[in-house]
Amino acid sequence: MSTLAFMRWLEGTPSRYDAGMRALTFGRVDALHDAVAEAASPRSGDRVLEVGCGTGAVTARLVARGARVTVLEPSAEMLAQARSRVGKDAPVEWLERTASEIDTLPERAFDSIVFSLSLSEMSPDERRHAIAASRDRLRGGGRLVVADEVRARGLAAMLQSAMRAPQALLAWLLVGSVSQVLPNLRGELEAGGFVVRSERRWLVDTLALLLAEPAR
Amino acid sequence: MNDLVKSALQTAFRMLPWPTTTGLRPIGTPGRASPVLLTSNYDLTVRRVERALRGVDAWLLVAPAGGINVWCAAAGGHLTTHQVVSTLRTSGIAERVDHRVLVLPQLAATGIEGLDVFRRTHWRVRFGPVRAEDLPAYLAAPGEKTDAMRRVSFDWRDRLEMAIAWGAPSALVVGGLALLLQPAWALPLVALCAAMALATFTLLDRIPRRGPLILGAAATLLSVAATLAAGGGAAAVATAIAAPPLLTALLTFDYAGSTPLEGGSHFESRDWRIHLDLDRCAGVFRCWEVCPEACFERDDATRKVILAHDERCVRCGACVVQCPKDALSFVASDGARIAPATIRRYKLNLLGRRTADTGVDRASDVH
């Protein structure tokens, strides 16, 4: 279900973000974060790039699984929140940068690259650039892990769009910005040179987790 | 949508975001030496910029800023260094031109750090004029930004626009409710909303500080007397009693974001004063270039800036953000100095965060 208005409000106050997200998704966001971390870091010692860490929910799980993480996050406030959550001694490189700067990182340096609820924050140009640049940052056998709000299927899609209009207005009144659903996430990954290996959906099909590998 | 209808809707409901497609737009037939401009993806703004640039060959970058106008987006943290960096890197502009000079709207100076943009993209940032209409003249002679190009005005057109922006939505809500409950009141109430909005934005900065109270009291007496003399019914008398205090309240309200005037009385930011550390000033004059209220004067002999009109300061923070020597900062009434780095990082300004509970230096840090 689209929870846009609340999400935007929560983003305005990072400290409340996690509790709120958990309530809104009936605890499902925890399951999503777990699934993202598991998919991104199957082995201890994996090198993971997380693009947009938010309050560090996924970062903390990756660290707990023994991954070495590099984070790109443009928001200073989110970054501060995530750092205090994960701990300053954790093996995490925190970079206050945009996703557009992925290509300033070394090539073939990561076992996996994670976009958890961050692609939907970007413009089409930014998504295209970030996805394409990700390809060259992955080592052989590396994978892309993408979790985001997507367009639901069938009847749920109609319900989803009916619920978004009033929520968008509410979001604007509360926090002055509005997020989006990704209409064709799979297509965008494929256009960026990836092959989607698996796809899972949560919350009436509106949250998707995609695993992809660079196409040969 | 018809351009005129679109403009009317966007003017009436300009508080809402009106996002437009982001990315690179050619204006005219630009080449490899044509100027590169950037603005926010607020539809009304982008159309005004395109109109202003008729007959000019240029590249226009439309940055993702939540569909918000330039000044609000920059002050509120939606049009920052990050959006500029991201747009420069993802729009493909670097492959279209041979130079690396980006012209930003002057009012974006409160949100965008020119030096940081350069470090991350190797593009040099110039702050152009405040208003889109001045772009052709600015582009014809970029070194000569006139005083008029630099200053924010609040002339009758701006006042009318803001009166419509506040009046139209309130008329819609009030009129709609009246139609449901008491249809006969709908038209008079809509007229009242329009009159209130017009009166508010006409009078706002033109009456003395205690003016609203005196004006409200006098207007109440007058309007009640007039209504009684005209033999008005209970409803008319009630309106006559309610309207003037409402106007008083409206006149003391904080319209930060709608006017370039000093904010209202509700926020602690009112206590902040701009502080110039002359020892640090190296005569770069970036503050002079970006201040929308012309608070600064240049002393070219000593290569120091003079904070000549701090009473005009609206605490937009543009000068603090742009000063490469950190010579400018805000100082609270208790003497606490809010360091430039904190102001840049957390967008402490008239529209962004108003409380600096993190990272406020104590008074001892004021040199």
Coordinates of C-alpha atoms in Angstrom, one line a residue:
Chain A
M1 CA 0.0 0.0 0.0
S2 CA 1.3 3.4 -0.7
T3 CA 2.4 5.2 2.4
L4 CA 3.8 8.1 0.7
A5 CA 2.6 11.0 2.9
F6 CA 3.8 9.4 6.1
M7 CA 7.0 8.4 4.5
R8 CA 7.8 11.9 3.5
W9 CA 6.9 13.2 6.9
L10 CA 9.1 10.6 8.5
E11 CA 12.0 11.5 6.2
G12 CA 11.8 15.0 7.5
T13 CA 12.5 13.7 11.0
P14 CA 15.2 11.0 10.7
S15 CA 14.9 10.0 14.3
R16 CA 11.3 8.9 13.9
Y17 CA 11.8 7.3 10.6
D18 CA 12.3 3.7 11.6
A19 CA 9.6 3.4 14.2
G20 CA 7.2 5.0 11.8
M21 CA 8.1 2.9 8.8
R22 CA 7.7 -0.2 10.9
A23 CA 4.2 0.8 12.0
L24 CA 3.2 1.8 8.5
T25 CA 4.3 -1.4 6.8
F26 CA 3.0 -3.6 9.6
G27 CA 6.5 -4.7 10.4
R28 CA 7.1 -5.7 6.7
V29 CA 9.8 -3.1 6.3
D30 CA 11.9 -5.2 8.7
A31 CA 11.4 -8.3 6.5
L32 CA 12.4 -6.2 3.5
H33 CA 15.6 -4.9 5.1
D34 CA 16.5 -8.5 6.2
A35 CA 15.9 -9.8 2.7
V36 CA 18.0 -7.0 1.1
A37 CA 20.9 -7.6 3.5
E38 CA 20.7 -11.3 3.0
A39 CA 20.7 -10.9 -0.8
A40 CA 23.5 -8.4 -0.8
S41 CA 25.8 -10.1 1.6
P42 CA 25.6 -13.9 1.5
R43 CA 29.2 -14.3 2.7
S44 CA 31.1 -12.7 5.5
G45 CA 33.7 -10.3 4.2
D46 CA 31.8 -9.2 1.1
R47 CA 32.4 -5.7 -0.2
V48 CA 29.1 -3.9 -0.5
L49 CA 28.2 -0.5 -1.9
E50 CA 25.0 0.9 -0.5
V51 CA 23.6 3.8 -2.5
G52 CA 21.3 5.9 -0.1
C53 CA 21.5 4.5 3.4
G54 CA 18.8 6.5 5.0
T55 CA 18.9 5.9 8.7
G56 CA 21.2 2.8 8.2
A57 CA 18.6 0.0 8.7
V58 CA 20.2 -2.0 5.9
T59 CA 23.7 -0.8 6.7
A60 CA 23.5 -2.2 10.2
R61 CA 22.3 -5.6 8.9
L62 CA 25.1 -5.7 6.4
V63 CA 27.6 -5.0 9.1
A64 CA 26.1 -7.6 11.3
R65 CA 26.5 -10.1 8.5
G66 CA 30.2 -9.3 8.3
A67 CA 30.2 -7.2 5.2
R68 CA 32.6 -4.3 4.5
V69 CA 30.3 -1.4 3.4
T70 CA 30.8 1.8 1.4
V71 CA 27.8 4.2 1.7
L72 CA 26.8 7.0 -0.6
E73 CA 24.3 9.3 1.1
P74 CA 23.6 12.9 0.2
S75 CA 21.7 13.9 3.3
A76 CA 24.0 15.0 6.2
E77 CA 21.2 14.4 8.7
M78 CA 20.5 10.8 7.5
L79 CA 24.2 10.1 7.5
A80 CA 24.6 11.3 11.1
Q81 CA 21.7 9.1 12.1
A82 CA 23.0 6.0 10.3
R83 CA 26.5 6.5 11.8
S84 CA 25.3 6.6 15.3
R85 CA 23.1 3.6 14.7
V86 CA 25.8 1.4 13.2
G87 CA 28.6 2.6 15.4
K88 CA 31.7 4.6 14.5
D89 CA 34.1 1.7 14.7
A90 CA 32.1 -0.4 12.2
P91 CA 33.8 -1.3 8.9
V92 CA 31.9 1.3 6.9
E93 CA 33.1 4.1 4.7
W94 CA 30.6 7.0 4.9
L95 CA 30.6 9.3 1.9
E96 CA 28.3 12.3 1.8
R97 CA 27.8 12.2 -2.0
T98 CA 25.0 11.7 -4.5
A99 CA 24.3 8.6 -6.5
S100 CA 25.6 10.4 -9.6
E101 CA 29.0 10.1 -8.1
I102 CA 29.1 6.3 -8.2
D103 CA 31.5 6.6 -11.1
T104 CA 34.1 8.3 -8.8
L105 CA 34.5 5.0 -7.0
P106 CA 37.0 2.4 -8.2
E107 CA 35.9 -0.1 -10.9
R108 CA 35.2 -3.8 -10.1
A109 CA 35.5 -3.0 -6.4
F110 CA 32.2 -4.5 -5.0
D111 CA 30.6 -7.9 -4.6
S112 CA 27.2 -6.2 -4.5
I113 CA 25.5 -2.8 -4.9
V114 CA 22.4 -2.0 -3.0
F115 CA 19.7 0.5 -3.8
S116 CA 17.2 0.2 -1.0
L117 CA 14.2 2.7 -1.4
S118 CA 16.6 5.1 -3.1
L119 CA 16.1 4.8 -6.9
S120 CA 12.6 6.2 -6.5
E121 CA 14.1 9.4 -5.0
M122 CA 16.0 10.0 -8.2
S123 CA 15.2 11.7 -11.6
P124 CA 15.1 9.5 -14.7
D125 CA 18.6 10.8 -15.8
E126 CA 20.0 10.1 -12.3
R127 CA 18.6 6.5 -12.3
R128 CA 19.9 5.8 -15.8
H129 CA 23.4 7.1 -14.8
A130 CA 23.5 5.3 -11.5
I131 CA 22.4 1.9 -12.9
A132 CA 24.8 2.1 -15.8
A133 CA 27.7 3.2 -13.5
S134 CA 26.9 0.3 -11.1
R135 CA 27.7 -2.2 -13.8
D136 CA 31.3 -1.2 -14.0
R137 CA 31.7 -1.1 -10.2
L138 CA 30.8 -4.8 -9.7
R139 CA 33.4 -7.6 -9.6
G140 CA 32.9 -10.7 -11.7
G141 CA 30.0 -12.6 -10.2
G142 CA 28.7 -9.5 -8.5
R143 CA 25.1 -8.5 -8.2
L144 CA 22.7 -5.6 -8.0
V145 CA 20.1 -5.6 -5.2
V146 CA 17.2 -3.2 -5.7
A147 CA 14.3 -2.7 -3.3
D148 CA 11.7 0.0 -4.0
E149 CA 8.1 1.0 -4.4
V150 CA 6.8 -0.1 -7.7
R151 CA 3.6 -0.1 -9.6
A152 CA 1.3 -2.9 -8.4
R153 CA -0.4 -5.3 -10.8
G154 CA -4.0 -5.6 -11.8
L155 CA -6.7 -4.4 -9.3
A156 CA -4.1 -3.4 -6.7
A157 CA -2.6 -1.0 -9.2
M158 CA -5.9 0.9 -9.4
L159 CA -6.2 1.0 -5.6
Q160 CA -2.6 2.2 -5.5
S161 CA -3.1 5.1 -7.8
A162 CA -6.5 6.1 -6.2
M163 CA -4.7 6.3 -2.9
R164 CA -1.7 8.3 -4.1
A165 CA -3.4 11.5 -5.1
P166 CA -4.7 12.5 -1.7
Q167 CA -1.6 11.3 -0.1
A168 CA 0.6 13.3 -2.4
L169 CA -1.4 16.4 -1.3
L170 CA -1.0 15.5 2.3
A171 CA 2.7 14.9 1.8
W172 CA 3.1 18.2 0.3
L173 CA 1.3 20.0 3.1
L174 CA 3.3 18.2 5.7
V175 CA 6.8 18.2 4.4
G176 CA 6.8 20.0 1.1
S177 CA 7.8 17.1 -1.2
V178 CA 6.4 14.1 -2.9
S179 CA 8.0 10.8 -3.9
Q180 CA 7.2 8.5 -6.8
V181 CA 6.6 4.9 -7.7
L182 CA 8.8 3.3 -10.3
P183 CA 6.7 2.4 -13.3
N184 CA 9.2 0.0 -14.9
L185 CA 12.0 -0.9 -12.6
R186 CA 12.8 -4.2 -14.3
G187 CA 13.0 -2.5 -17.7
E188 CA 15.3 0.2 -16.4
L189 CA 17.7 -2.4 -15.0
E190 CA 17.7 -4.3 -18.3
A191 CA 18.3 -1.0 -20.2
G192 CA 21.3 -0.4 -18.0
G193 CA 22.9 -3.7 -18.9
F194 CA 21.5 -6.0 -16.3
V195 CA 19.7 -9.3 -16.3
V196 CA 17.1 -9.7 -13.6
R197 CA 17.6 -13.1 -11.8
S198 CA 14.7 -12.9 -9.3
E199 CA 11.9 -10.7 -8.1
R200 CA 9.9 -10.8 -4.8
R201 CA 7.0 -8.6 -3.9
W202 CA 5.5 -7.4 -0.6
L203 CA 2.6 -5.3 0.6
V204 CA 0.0 -6.0 -2.1
D205 CA 2.8 -6.1 -4.7
T206 CA 3.8 -2.5 -4.2
L207 CA 7.3 -3.2 -2.7
A208 CA 9.6 -5.1 -4.9
L209 CA 13.0 -6.7 -4.3
L210 CA 15.0 -7.4 -7.5
L211 CA 18.3 -9.3 -7.9
A212 CA 20.2 -8.6 -11.1
E213 CA 23.5 -9.4 -12.6
P214 CA 25.4 -7.7 -15.4
A215 CA 24.4 -9.1 -18.8
R216 CA 27.2 -10.8 -20.7
Chain B
M1 CA -2.8 22.2 -21.3
N2 CA -3.3 25.7 -22.7
D3 CA -0.4 27.9 -21.5
L4 CA -2.7 30.6 -20.2
V5 CA -4.9 28.1 -18.2
K6 CA -1.7 26.5 -16.8
S7 CA -0.3 29.9 -15.7
A8 CA -3.6 30.8 -14.1
L9 CA -3.8 27.5 -12.2
Q10 CA -0.2 27.7 -11.1
T11 CA -0.5 31.2 -10.0
A12 CA -3.6 30.5 -7.9
F13 CA -2.1 27.3 -6.4
R14 CA 1.5 28.2 -6.4
M15 CA 2.0 26.8 -2.9
L16 CA 1.7 23.3 -4.4
P17 CA 4.6 21.7 -6.2
W18 CA 4.4 22.0 -10.0
P19 CA 7.1 19.6 -11.1
T20 CA 8.2 19.6 -14.7
T21 CA 10.5 17.2 -16.6
T22 CA 14.1 17.5 -15.4
G23 CA 17.2 17.3 -17.5
L24 CA 18.8 19.2 -20.4
R25 CA 16.8 21.5 -22.6
P26 CA 18.2 23.3 -25.7
I27 CA 17.0 26.9 -26.0
G28 CA 17.2 28.2 -29.6
T29 CA 20.1 26.4 -31.4
P30 CA 22.9 26.2 -28.8
G31 CA 26.4 25.2 -29.7
R32 CA 29.6 24.2 -27.9
A33 CA 30.3 27.7 -26.6
S34 CA 26.7 28.6 -25.6
P35 CA 26.0 29.5 -22.0
V36 CA 24.7 26.8 -19.6
L37 CA 22.0 27.9 -17.1
L38 CA 20.3 25.9 -14.4
T39 CA 17.0 26.3 -12.7
S40 CA 14.6 24.3 -10.5
N41 CA 12.0 22.0 -12.0
Y42 CA 9.1 24.3 -10.9
D43 CA 7.0 24.5 -14.1
L44 CA 6.0 28.1 -13.8
T45 CA 9.7 29.1 -13.4
V46 CA 10.9 27.0 -16.2
R47 CA 8.3 28.4 -18.6
R48 CA 9.2 32.0 -17.5
V49 CA 12.9 31.3 -18.0
E50 CA 12.2 29.8 -21.5
R51 CA 10.1 32.8 -22.4
A52 CA 12.8 35.3 -21.1
L53 CA 15.4 33.5 -23.2
R54 CA 13.5 33.8 -26.5
G55 CA 16.1 34.8 -29.2
V56 CA 19.0 33.5 -27.1
D57 CA 20.9 30.3 -27.8
A58 CA 21.6 28.5 -24.5
W59 CA 21.5 25.2 -22.7
L60 CA 19.0 25.0 -19.8
L61 CA 19.5 22.4 -17.1
V62 CA 16.3 21.7 -15.1
A63 CA 17.4 20.3 -11.8
P64 CA 15.2 18.0 -9.7
A65 CA 14.1 20.2 -6.8
G66 CA 10.7 18.7 -5.9
G67 CA 8.8 21.0 -8.2
I68 CA 9.5 24.0 -5.9
N69 CA 10.6 27.5 -7.0
V70 CA 14.3 28.4 -6.8
W71 CA 14.4 30.5 -3.6
C72 CA 12.1 28.2 -1.5
A73 CA 13.9 25.1 -2.8
A74 CA 17.4 26.5 -2.1
A75 CA 16.5 27.7 1.3
G76 CA 14.5 24.6 2.2
G77 CA 17.2 22.1 1.1
H78 CA 15.6 20.9 -2.1
L79 CA 18.0 22.7 -4.5
T80 CA 21.4 22.2 -3.0
T81 CA 25.0 21.4 -4.1
H82 CA 23.9 17.8 -4.5
Q83 CA 21.1 18.5 -7.0
V84 CA 23.5 20.7 -9.1
V85 CA 26.3 18.1 -9.0
S86 CA 23.9 15.4 -9.9
T87 CA 22.3 17.3 -12.8
L88 CA 25.7 18.3 -14.2
R89 CA 26.9 14.7 -14.0
T90 CA 23.8 12.9 -15.3
S91 CA 22.4 15.3 -17.9
G92 CA 25.1 14.8 -20.5
I93 CA 25.9 18.6 -20.7
A94 CA 29.6 18.0 -20.3
E95 CA 29.7 16.3 -23.8
R96 CA 27.7 19.2 -25.4
V97 CA 29.9 22.2 -24.5
D98 CA 33.6 23.0 -24.4
H99 CA 33.5 25.4 -21.4
R100 CA 32.8 24.6 -17.8
V101 CA 30.8 27.7 -16.5
L102 CA 27.4 27.3 -15.0
V103 CA 25.1 30.2 -14.5
L104 CA 22.8 29.7 -11.4
P105 CA 19.9 31.9 -10.4
Q106 CA 21.1 34.3 -7.7
L107 CA 18.5 33.2 -5.2
A108 CA 19.9 29.7 -5.3
A109 CA 23.0 31.0 -3.5
T110 CA 21.5 30.2 -0.1
G111 CA 21.4 26.4 -0.9
I112 CA 24.3 25.8 -3.3
E113 CA 28.0 25.9 -2.4
G114 CA 29.9 27.0 -5.5
L115 CA 33.3 25.8 -4.2
D116 CA 31.9 22.3 -3.5
V117 CA 30.3 22.1 -7.0
F118 CA 33.7 23.0 -8.5
R119 CA 35.5 20.3 -6.4
R120 CA 33.1 17.7 -7.4
T121 CA 32.5 18.5 -11.1
H122 CA 35.2 21.0 -12.2
W123 CA 32.4 23.4 -13.2
R124 CA 32.7 27.0 -12.2
V125 CA 29.6 28.6 -10.8
R126 CA 28.4 32.1 -11.5
F127 CA 25.3 33.6 -9.8
G128 CA 23.2 35.3 -12.5
P129 CA 20.4 37.8 -12.0
V130 CA 17.5 37.4 -9.5
R131 CA 14.8 37.6 -12.2
A132 CA 14.6 35.6 -15.4
E133 CA 13.7 38.7 -17.4
D134 CA 17.3 40.0 -16.8
L135 CA 18.9 36.9 -18.2
P136 CA 19.5 38.2 -21.8
A137 CA 21.1 41.4 -20.6
Y138 CA 23.2 39.4 -18.1
L139 CA 24.3 36.9 -20.7
A140 CA 25.2 39.7 -23.1
A141 CA 27.7 41.1 -20.5
P142 CA 28.2 38.6 -17.7
G143 CA 30.8 40.7 -15.9
E144 CA 28.4 43.6 -15.4
K145 CA 25.6 42.5 -13.1
T146 CA 23.7 45.7 -12.4
D147 CA 22.3 46.6 -8.9
A148 CA 18.8 46.1 -10.2
M149 CA 19.6 42.6 -11.4
R150 CA 20.9 41.8 -7.9
R151 CA 18.1 43.1 -5.7
V152 CA 14.8 41.4 -4.9
S153 CA 11.9 43.7 -5.3
F154 CA 8.4 43.3 -3.9
D155 CA 6.6 45.4 -6.4
W156 CA 2.8 45.4 -7.2
R157 CA 3.1 42.4 -9.5
D158 CA 4.8 40.3 -6.7
R159 CA 2.2 41.5 -4.2
L160 CA -0.7 40.7 -6.5
E161 CA 0.8 37.2 -7.2
M162 CA 1.1 36.5 -3.5
A163 CA -2.4 37.9 -2.8
I164 CA -3.8 35.5 -5.4
A165 CA -1.6 32.6 -4.0
W166 CA -3.1 33.1 -0.5
G167 CA -6.5 34.4 -1.5
A168 CA -7.5 31.8 -4.1
P169 CA -7.1 28.7 -2.0
S170 CA -8.7 30.3 1.1
A171 CA -11.6 31.6 -1.0
L172 CA -12.0 28.0 -2.4
V173 CA -12.1 26.4 1.0
V174 CA -14.2 29.1 2.7
G175 CA -16.6 29.5 -0.3
G176 CA -16.9 25.7 -0.6
L177 CA -17.8 25.3 3.1
A178 CA -20.3 28.1 2.9
L179 CA -22.0 26.5 -0.1
L180 CA -22.5 23.4 2.0
L181 CA -23.7 25.1 5.1
Q182 CA -25.1 28.6 4.2
P183 CA -25.1 29.1 0.4
A184 CA -26.2 32.8 0.7
W185 CA -22.9 33.5 2.5
A186 CA -20.7 32.0 -0.2
L187 CA -20.2 35.0 -2.5
P188 CA -19.7 37.6 0.3
L189 CA -17.2 35.3 2.0
V190 CA -15.3 34.7 -1.2
A191 CA -15.2 38.5 -1.7
L192 CA -14.0 38.9 1.8
C193 CA -11.1 36.4 1.3
A194 CA -10.1 38.2 -1.9
A195 CA -10.2 41.6 -0.1
M196 CA -8.3 40.3 2.9
A197 CA -5.6 38.8 0.8
L198 CA -5.2 42.0 -1.3
A199 CA -5.3 44.2 1.8
T200 CA -2.7 42.0 3.6
F201 CA -0.1 42.1 0.8
T202 CA -0.7 45.7 0.0
L203 CA -0.2 46.9 3.6
L204 CA 2.2 44.2 4.9
D205 CA 5.4 46.3 5.2
R206 CA 3.8 49.7 4.8
I207 CA 2.4 50.3 8.2
P208 CA 4.3 50.7 11.4
R209 CA 5.0 47.9 13.9
R210 CA 2.0 48.6 16.1
G211 CA 0.0 49.5 13.0
P212 CA -2.0 46.3 12.7
L213 CA -3.4 46.5 16.2
I214 CA -4.5 50.2 15.9
L215 CA -5.7 49.6 12.4
G216 CA -7.7 46.6 13.5
A217 CA -9.3 48.3 16.5
A218 CA -10.2 51.4 14.5
A219 CA -11.6 49.3 11.6
T220 CA -13.7 47.2 14.0
L221 CA -15.3 50.3 15.5
L222 CA -15.9 51.9 12.1
S223 CA -17.2 48.8 10.4
V224 CA -19.6 47.9 13.3
A225 CA -20.9 51.5 13.4
A226 CA -21.3 51.5 9.6
T227 CA -23.1 48.2 9.6
L228 CA -25.4 49.2 12.4
A229 CA -26.1 52.5 10.7
A230 CA -27.0 50.7 7.5
G231 CA -29.4 48.5 9.4
G232 CA -27.3 45.3 8.9
G233 CA -28.6 42.0 10.3
A234 CA -26.9 39.9 13.0
A235 CA -24.7 38.1 10.3
A236 CA -23.5 41.4 8.9
V237 CA -22.6 42.8 12.4
A238 CA -20.8 39.5 13.2
T239 CA -18.8 39.8 10.0
A240 CA -18.1 43.5 10.7
I241 CA -16.8 42.5 14.1
A242 CA -14.7 39.5 13.0
A243 CA -13.1 40.9 9.8
P244 CA -10.9 43.6 11.1
P245 CA -9.2 41.5 13.8
L246 CA -8.7 38.8 11.2
L247 CA -6.9 41.4 9.1
T248 CA -4.8 42.4 12.1
A249 CA -3.9 38.7 12.6
L250 CA -3.1 38.3 8.9
L251 CA -0.8 41.3 9.0
T252 CA 1.2 40.0 11.8
F253 CA 1.5 36.5 10.4
D254 CA 4.9 35.2 9.2
Y255 CA 4.9 35.0 5.4
A256 CA 8.4 33.7 5.0
G257 CA 8.5 32.1 1.7
S258 CA 5.9 34.4 0.2
T259 CA 7.6 37.7 0.6
P260 CA 11.2 38.9 0.7
L261 CA 10.4 40.9 3.8
E262 CA 11.5 40.1 7.3
G263 CA 9.6 37.1 8.8
G264 CA 7.0 37.4 11.5
S265 CA 7.4 37.2 15.2
H266 CA 6.9 33.5 15.8
F267 CA 10.4 32.2 15.3
E268 CA 13.7 32.5 17.1
S269 CA 15.4 33.3 13.8
R270 CA 14.1 36.8 14.3
D271 CA 16.8 37.1 17.0
W272 CA 19.6 36.2 14.6
R273 CA 21.8 39.0 13.4
I274 CA 24.2 38.8 10.5
H275 CA 27.8 39.1 11.9
L276 CA 30.8 40.2 9.8
D277 CA 34.3 39.3 11.0
L278 CA 36.3 42.0 9.2
D279 CA 39.7 40.3 10.1
R280 CA 38.7 37.3 7.9
C281 CA 37.3 39.4 5.1
A282 CA 39.6 39.2 2.1
G283 CA 37.6 41.3 -0.3
V284 CA 36.2 38.5 -2.5
F285 CA 32.8 40.3 -2.4
R286 CA 30.8 37.2 -3.0
C287 CA 28.4 38.4 -0.3
W288 CA 27.9 41.7 -2.2
E289 CA 27.2 39.7 -5.3
V290 CA 24.5 37.3 -3.8
C291 CA 22.8 39.5 -1.2
P292 CA 19.2 40.0 -2.4
E293 CA 18.7 43.0 -0.2
A294 CA 22.0 44.8 -1.0
C295 CA 23.1 44.9 2.6
F296 CA 26.7 45.1 1.7
E297 CA 28.8 47.8 0.1
R298 CA 32.3 47.4 -1.4
D299 CA 35.3 49.3 -0.2
D300 CA 37.6 48.7 -3.1
A301 CA 40.4 50.8 -1.5
T302 CA 40.8 48.6 1.6
R303 CA 39.5 45.4 -0.2
K304 CA 37.0 44.9 2.6
V305 CA 33.2 44.7 2.5
I306 CA 31.1 47.0 4.6
L307 CA 27.9 45.7 6.3
A308 CA 26.1 48.9 5.6
H309 CA 22.5 47.9 5.8
D310 CA 22.1 45.0 8.2
E311 CA 18.6 46.2 9.1
R312 CA 17.5 45.0 5.6
C313 CA 18.8 41.5 6.2
V314 CA 16.2 38.8 5.8
R315 CA 18.5 36.0 7.1
C316 CA 18.5 34.1 3.8
G317 CA 22.0 33.0 4.6
A318 CA 23.3 33.4 1.0
C319 CA 26.3 35.5 2.0
V320 CA 27.2 33.1 4.9
V321 CA 27.0 30.1 2.6
Q322 CA 29.1 31.7 -0.2
C323 CA 31.9 33.4 1.8
P324 CA 35.1 31.5 1.0
K325 CA 36.7 32.9 4.1
D326 CA 33.9 32.1 6.6
A327 CA 33.9 35.8 7.6
L328 CA 30.1 35.9 7.9
S329 CA 27.8 34.0 10.4
F330 CA 24.6 34.4 12.3
V331 CA 24.7 35.5 16.0
A332 CA 21.8 34.8 18.3
S333 CA 20.6 37.4 20.8
D334 CA 22.4 35.5 23.6
G335 CA 25.6 35.9 21.8
A336 CA 25.8 32.3 20.5
R337 CA 27.5 32.2 17.1
I338 CA 26.1 29.8 14.6
A339 CA 29.1 28.7 12.6
P340 CA 29.0 28.9 8.7
A341 CA 29.6 25.1 8.4
T342 CA 26.5 24.5 10.5
I343 CA 24.4 26.9 8.5
R344 CA 25.6 25.3 5.2
R345 CA 25.0 21.8 6.5
Y346 CA 21.6 22.2 8.1
K347 CA 20.2 25.0 5.9
L348 CA 19.7 27.4 8.8
N349 CA 18.0 30.3 7.2
L350 CA 14.7 32.1 6.9
L351 CA 13.0 29.1 5.3
G352 CA 14.9 26.1 6.3
R353 CA 15.5 25.0 9.9
R354 CA 15.2 27.9 12.3
T355 CA 16.6 26.2 15.4
A356 CA 20.2 25.2 15.7
D357 CA 20.1 22.7 18.5
T358 CA 23.1 20.9 16.9
G359 CA 26.4 22.5 16.6
V360 CA 25.8 26.0 17.9
D361 CA 29.1 27.5 19.0
R362 CA 29.0 29.3 22.3
A363 CA 29.6 33.0 22.7
S364 CA 33.3 32.5 23.3
D365 CA 33.7 31.5 19.7
V366 CA 32.7 34.9 18.5
H367 CA 35.9 36.6 17.6

